XYZ file of C-alpha atoms in Angstrom:
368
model
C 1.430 -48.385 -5.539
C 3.155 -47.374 -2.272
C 5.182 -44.428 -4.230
C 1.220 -43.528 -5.087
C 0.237 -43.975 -1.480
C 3.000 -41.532 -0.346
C 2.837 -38.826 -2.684
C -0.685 -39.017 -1.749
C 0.422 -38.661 1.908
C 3.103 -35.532 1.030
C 0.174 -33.957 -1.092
C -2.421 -33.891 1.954
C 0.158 -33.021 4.475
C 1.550 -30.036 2.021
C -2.581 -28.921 1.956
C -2.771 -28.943 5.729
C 0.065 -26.625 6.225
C -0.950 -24.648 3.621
C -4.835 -24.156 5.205
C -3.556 -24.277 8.725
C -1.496 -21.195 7.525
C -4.288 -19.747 6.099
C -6.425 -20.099 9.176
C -3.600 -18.568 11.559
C -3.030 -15.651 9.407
C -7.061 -14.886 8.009
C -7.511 -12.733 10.792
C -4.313 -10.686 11.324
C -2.955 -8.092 9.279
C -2.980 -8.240 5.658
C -1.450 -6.755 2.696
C -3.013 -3.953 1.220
C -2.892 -2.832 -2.770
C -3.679 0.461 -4.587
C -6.183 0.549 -7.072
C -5.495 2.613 -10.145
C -7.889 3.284 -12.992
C -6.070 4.653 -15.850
C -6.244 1.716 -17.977
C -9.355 1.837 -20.789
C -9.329 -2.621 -19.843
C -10.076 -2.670 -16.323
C -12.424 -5.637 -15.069
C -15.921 -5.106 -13.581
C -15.373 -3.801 -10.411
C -16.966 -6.706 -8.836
C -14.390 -8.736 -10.392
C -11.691 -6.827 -9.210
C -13.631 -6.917 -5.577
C -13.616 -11.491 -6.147
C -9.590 -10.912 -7.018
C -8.418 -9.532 -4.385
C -10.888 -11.813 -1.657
C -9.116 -14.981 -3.374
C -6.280 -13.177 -3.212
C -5.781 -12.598 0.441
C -5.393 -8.548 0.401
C -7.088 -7.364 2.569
C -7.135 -3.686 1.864
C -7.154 -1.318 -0.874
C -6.422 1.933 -1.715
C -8.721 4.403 -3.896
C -7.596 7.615 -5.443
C -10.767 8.782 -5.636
C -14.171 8.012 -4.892
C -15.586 5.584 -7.388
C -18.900 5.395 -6.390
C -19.146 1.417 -8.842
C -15.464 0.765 -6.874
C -17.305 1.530 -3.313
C -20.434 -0.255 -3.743
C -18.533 -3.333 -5.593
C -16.741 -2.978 -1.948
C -19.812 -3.726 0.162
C -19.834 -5.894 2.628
C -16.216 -7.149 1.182
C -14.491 -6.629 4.589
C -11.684 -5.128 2.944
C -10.356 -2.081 4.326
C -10.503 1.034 1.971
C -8.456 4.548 1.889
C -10.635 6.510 -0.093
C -9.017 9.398 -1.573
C -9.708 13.305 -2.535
C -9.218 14.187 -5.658
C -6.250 16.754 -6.052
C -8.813 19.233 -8.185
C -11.148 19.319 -4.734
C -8.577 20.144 -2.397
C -9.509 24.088 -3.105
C -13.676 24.283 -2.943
C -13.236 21.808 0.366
C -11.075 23.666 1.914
C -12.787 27.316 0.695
C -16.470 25.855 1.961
C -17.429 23.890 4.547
C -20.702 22.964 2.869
C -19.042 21.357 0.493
C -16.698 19.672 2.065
C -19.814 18.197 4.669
C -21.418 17.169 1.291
C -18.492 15.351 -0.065
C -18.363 13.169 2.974
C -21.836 12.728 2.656
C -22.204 11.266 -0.869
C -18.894 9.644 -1.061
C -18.546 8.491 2.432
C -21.660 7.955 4.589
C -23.964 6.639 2.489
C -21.593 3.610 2.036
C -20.600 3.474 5.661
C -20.698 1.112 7.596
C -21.187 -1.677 4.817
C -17.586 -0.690 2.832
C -15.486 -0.727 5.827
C -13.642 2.636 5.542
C -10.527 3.650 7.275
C -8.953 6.622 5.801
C -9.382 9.455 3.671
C -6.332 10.492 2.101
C -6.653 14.265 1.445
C -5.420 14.675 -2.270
C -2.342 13.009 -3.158
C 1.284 14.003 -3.160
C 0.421 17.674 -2.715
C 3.989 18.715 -1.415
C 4.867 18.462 -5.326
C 2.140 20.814 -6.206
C 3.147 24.441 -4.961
C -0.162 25.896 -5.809
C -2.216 23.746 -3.946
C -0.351 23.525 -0.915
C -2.121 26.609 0.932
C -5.370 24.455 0.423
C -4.544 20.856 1.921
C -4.286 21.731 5.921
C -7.809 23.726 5.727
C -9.142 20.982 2.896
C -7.728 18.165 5.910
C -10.035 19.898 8.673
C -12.979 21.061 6.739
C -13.040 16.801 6.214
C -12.532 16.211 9.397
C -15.639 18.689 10.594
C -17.739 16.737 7.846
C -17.150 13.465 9.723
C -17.603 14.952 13.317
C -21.284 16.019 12.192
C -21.585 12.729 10.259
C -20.286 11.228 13.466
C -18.060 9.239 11.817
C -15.057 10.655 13.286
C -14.387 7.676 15.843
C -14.324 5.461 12.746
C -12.271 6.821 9.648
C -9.165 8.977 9.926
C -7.962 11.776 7.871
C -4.504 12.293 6.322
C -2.278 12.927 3.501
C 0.284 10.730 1.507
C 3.959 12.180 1.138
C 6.773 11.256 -1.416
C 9.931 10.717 -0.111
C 10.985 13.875 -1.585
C 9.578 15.842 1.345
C 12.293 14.739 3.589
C 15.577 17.287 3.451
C 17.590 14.319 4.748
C 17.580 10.417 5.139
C 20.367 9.064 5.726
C 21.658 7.939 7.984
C 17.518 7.480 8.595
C 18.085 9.255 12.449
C 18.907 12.337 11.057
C 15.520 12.394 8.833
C 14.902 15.716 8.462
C 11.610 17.591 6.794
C 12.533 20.043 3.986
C 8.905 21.664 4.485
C 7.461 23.282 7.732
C 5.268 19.901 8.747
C 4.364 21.076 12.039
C 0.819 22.401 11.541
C -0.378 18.721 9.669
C 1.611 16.633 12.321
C 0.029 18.498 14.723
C -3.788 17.255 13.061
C -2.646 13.928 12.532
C -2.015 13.938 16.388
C -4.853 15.756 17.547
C -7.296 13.418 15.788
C -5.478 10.159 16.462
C -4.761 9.801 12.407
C -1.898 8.155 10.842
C 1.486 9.751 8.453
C 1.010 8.500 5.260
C 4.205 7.777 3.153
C 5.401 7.002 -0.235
C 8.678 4.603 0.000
C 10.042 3.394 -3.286
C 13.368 1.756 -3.068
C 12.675 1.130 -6.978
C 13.572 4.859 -7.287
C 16.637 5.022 -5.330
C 18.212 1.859 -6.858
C 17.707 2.944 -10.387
C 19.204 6.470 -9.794
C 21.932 5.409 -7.430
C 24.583 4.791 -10.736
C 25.728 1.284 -8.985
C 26.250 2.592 -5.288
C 23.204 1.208 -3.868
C 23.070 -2.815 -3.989
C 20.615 -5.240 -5.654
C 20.230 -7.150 -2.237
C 20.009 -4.104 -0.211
C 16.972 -2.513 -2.041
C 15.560 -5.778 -2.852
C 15.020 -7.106 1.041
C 17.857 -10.047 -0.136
C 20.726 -9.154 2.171
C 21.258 -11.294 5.500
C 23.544 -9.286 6.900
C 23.531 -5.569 8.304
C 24.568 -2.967 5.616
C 23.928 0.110 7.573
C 24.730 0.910 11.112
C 23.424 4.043 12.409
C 23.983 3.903 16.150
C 22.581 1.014 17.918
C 20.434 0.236 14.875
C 21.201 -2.012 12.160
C 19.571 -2.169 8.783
C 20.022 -4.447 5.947
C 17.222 -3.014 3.736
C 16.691 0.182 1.814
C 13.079 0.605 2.981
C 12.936 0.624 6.487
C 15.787 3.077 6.284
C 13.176 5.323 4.527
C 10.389 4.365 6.615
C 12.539 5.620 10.002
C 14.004 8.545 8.127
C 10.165 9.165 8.235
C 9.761 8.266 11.910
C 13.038 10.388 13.135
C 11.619 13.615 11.109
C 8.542 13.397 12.712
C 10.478 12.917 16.362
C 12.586 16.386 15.422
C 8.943 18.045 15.693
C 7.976 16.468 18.939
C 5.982 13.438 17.601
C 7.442 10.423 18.525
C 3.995 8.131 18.001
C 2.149 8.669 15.252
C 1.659 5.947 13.598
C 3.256 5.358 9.821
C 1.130 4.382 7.115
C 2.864 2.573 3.680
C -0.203 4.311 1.005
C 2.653 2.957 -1.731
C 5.055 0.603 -2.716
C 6.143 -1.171 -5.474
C 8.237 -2.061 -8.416
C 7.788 -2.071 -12.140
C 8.466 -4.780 -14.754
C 9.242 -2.781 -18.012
C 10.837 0.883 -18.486
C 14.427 0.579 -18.191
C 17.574 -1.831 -17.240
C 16.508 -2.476 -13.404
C 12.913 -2.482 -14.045
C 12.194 -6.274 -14.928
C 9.784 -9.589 -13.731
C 12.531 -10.913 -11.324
C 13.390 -7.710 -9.467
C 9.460 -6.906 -9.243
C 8.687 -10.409 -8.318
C 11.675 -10.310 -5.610
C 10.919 -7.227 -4.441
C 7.009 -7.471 -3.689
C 7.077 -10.885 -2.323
C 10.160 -9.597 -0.191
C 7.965 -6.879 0.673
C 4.972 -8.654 1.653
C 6.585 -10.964 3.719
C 8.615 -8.071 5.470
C 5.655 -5.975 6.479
C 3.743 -8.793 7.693
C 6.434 -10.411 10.086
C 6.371 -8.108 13.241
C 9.577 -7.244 12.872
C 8.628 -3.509 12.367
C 11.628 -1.252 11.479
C 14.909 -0.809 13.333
C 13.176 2.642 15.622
C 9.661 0.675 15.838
C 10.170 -3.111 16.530
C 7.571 -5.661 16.780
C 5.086 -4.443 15.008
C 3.346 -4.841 11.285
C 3.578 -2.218 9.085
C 0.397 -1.593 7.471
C 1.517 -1.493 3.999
C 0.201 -0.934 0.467
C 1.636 -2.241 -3.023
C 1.250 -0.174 -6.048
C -0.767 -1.248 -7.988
C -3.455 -4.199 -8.392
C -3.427 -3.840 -12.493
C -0.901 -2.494 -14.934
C -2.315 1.147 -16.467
C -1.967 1.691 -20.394
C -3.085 4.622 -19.709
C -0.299 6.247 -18.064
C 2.410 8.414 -19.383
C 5.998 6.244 -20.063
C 6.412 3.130 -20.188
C 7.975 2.718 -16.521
C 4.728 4.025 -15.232
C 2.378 1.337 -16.880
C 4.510 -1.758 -15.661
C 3.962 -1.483 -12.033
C 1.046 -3.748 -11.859
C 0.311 -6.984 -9.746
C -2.228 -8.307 -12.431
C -2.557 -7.848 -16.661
C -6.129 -6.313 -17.302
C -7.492 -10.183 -17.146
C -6.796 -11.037 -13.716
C -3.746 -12.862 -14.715
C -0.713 -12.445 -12.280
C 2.163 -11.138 -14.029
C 4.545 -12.703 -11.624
C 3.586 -15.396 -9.024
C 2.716 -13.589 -5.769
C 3.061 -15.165 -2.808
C -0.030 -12.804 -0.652
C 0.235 -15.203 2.746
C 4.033 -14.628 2.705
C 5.116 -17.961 3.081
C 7.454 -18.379 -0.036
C 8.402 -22.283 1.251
C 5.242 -23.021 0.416
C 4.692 -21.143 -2.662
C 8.314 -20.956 -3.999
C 8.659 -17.866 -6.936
C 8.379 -19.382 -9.868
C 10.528 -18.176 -13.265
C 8.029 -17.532 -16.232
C 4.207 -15.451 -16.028
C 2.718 -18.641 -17.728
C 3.423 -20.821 -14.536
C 2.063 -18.326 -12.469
C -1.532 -19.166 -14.489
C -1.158 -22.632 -12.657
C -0.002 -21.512 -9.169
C -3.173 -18.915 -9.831
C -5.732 -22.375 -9.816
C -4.103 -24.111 -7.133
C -3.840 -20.975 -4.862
C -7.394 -19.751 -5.310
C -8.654 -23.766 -4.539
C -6.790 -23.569 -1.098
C -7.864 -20.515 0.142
C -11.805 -21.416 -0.375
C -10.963 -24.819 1.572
């Protein structure tokens, strides 16, 4: 009876601390995910809307404007980056008209009820040589659209970069651009908009032929592996993220402020891509972004952060690309994710079928 009694006792103290934890963190920054559709399995968007509530993200990325996707959104609170489609960029950067009726079909009639923060001006477009020449005028023609929608004061234009834009990044204050940035930093500035970023340890890792360590790209090292200066890093991404930061100082812009648009790890496609790594990684992530530790250059601050992707794709090309998903097509976690970033309290657990029961539990607390 008194073993009863007391694991009674442990049980409600464990569900204090875990809703007292809830209650400190529900209104501070949260995690944000991307949303990919190229899967032919996806749940109702509504669903995928209920997911992520009882899942504590509180933001989400959109490649494109799914008009089902925004108005599932309504009235959500969760923050959205909506994006422009790649195949726009040209007529909304050619014609102002158009671009004033893009923002008004995909953006205004939803605003303010699907809380909108960004629009992310294609995707990637330093990869694209042809389109290049479009995305600066396609960024401002948006940017006009919102001042006559005035909406301007309340969503921010950018564009996301791979890593692969940077001519150097190591050691991370010598990032260098390998492209003429100038003109877009020079928008993002004027109109109080953020960088976007790309910043996949995965990638370096898996191509590094054993040079780069497990711990080092996985956030699992406790002491300093690089010293560059006065700064000391013992983790692959923030070295990317203030390669970013000291490229953008070499042009004269020391405070514009970094956006994560994606992040993540895959479970399937070759030796490094597995459950553990992506498990480790993502939680690491999570927990890393949300702590206010910031980067080595930017201290004390979150870093607004977003993990691709909510679902795995089937539709994707390679096998790699299909396996980076947080969820399976039925809302089941692939991996126990721990979205408040307090892994005491939700220790990783080792198989996908446990996660089913940490999945129940979790989604009981967070109504409490």
């Amino acid at each position: 009876m008194g073993s009863q009694q007391g694991n009674k006792d442990c049980y409600a103290l464990a569900l204090l601390i875990v809703v007292s934890f809830y209650i400190v963190h529900a209104d501070g920054e949260k995690i944000g995910v991307c949303y990919g559709m190229l899967s032919d399995s996806l749940p109702y968007h509504n669903e995928e809307v209920n997911l992520m509530q009882s899942n504590n993200i509180g933001k989400v990325r959109l490649y494109f404007a799914s008009q089902d996707a925004l108005q599932a959104l309504k009235n959500s609170g969760i923050e959205v980056i909506v994006g422009v489609r790649n195949a726009e960029l040209q007529t909304i950067a050619d014609d102002q008209d158009v671009a004033n009726i893009w923002v008004n079909d995909k953006i205004k009639q939803f605003h303010p009820s699907v809380n909108i923060k960004y629009i992310a001006v294609g995707n990637k477009v330093f990869l694209n040589r042809t389109l290049i020449s479009y995305l600066l005028p396609a960024m401002e023609n948006i940017q006009r659209a919102l001042r006559n929608a005035d909406l301007q004061n309340n969503i921010k234009v950018s564009t996301p970069y791979p890593t692969s834009v940077l001519n150097n990044s190591f050691p991370p204050s010598e990032g260098t651009f390998g492209e003429d940035m100038s003109a877009i930093l020079n928008f993002l500035s004027d109109n109080g908009s953020t960088f976007m970023a790309h910043v996949y340890p995965y990638f370096s890792y898996k191509n590094s032929a054993g040079s780069t360590s497990a711990d080092y790209s996985l956030f699992r090292s406790t002491s300093t592996v690089v010293t560059d200066g006065n700064l000391m890093y013992n983790n692959l991404f923030d070295v990317f993220v203030d390669a970013f930061i000291s490229a953008m100082e070499k042009l004269g812009h020391s405070n514009i402020p970094i956006v994560i648009t994606e992040s993540g790890w895959p479970t399937a496609g070759n030796a490094v891509a597995t459950v553990d790594n992506a498990r480790t990684y993502n939680n690491n992530l999570i927990k890393h972004v949300l702590s206010n530790a910031g980067t080595p250059k930017r201290p004390g601050t979150t870093i607004e952060t977003y993990i691709f992707t909510l679902f795995n794709e089937n539709q994707k090309t390679g096998s790699e690309a299909r396996h980076f998903g947080l969820f399976d097509t039925t809302k089941i976690p692939v991996y126990p994710m721990d979205f408040l970033a307090e892994s005491s309290v939700y220790p990783p657990l080792s198989s996908p079928e446990s996660s089913r029961d940490l999945k129940v539990v979790y989604i009981y607390l967070t109504v409490i």
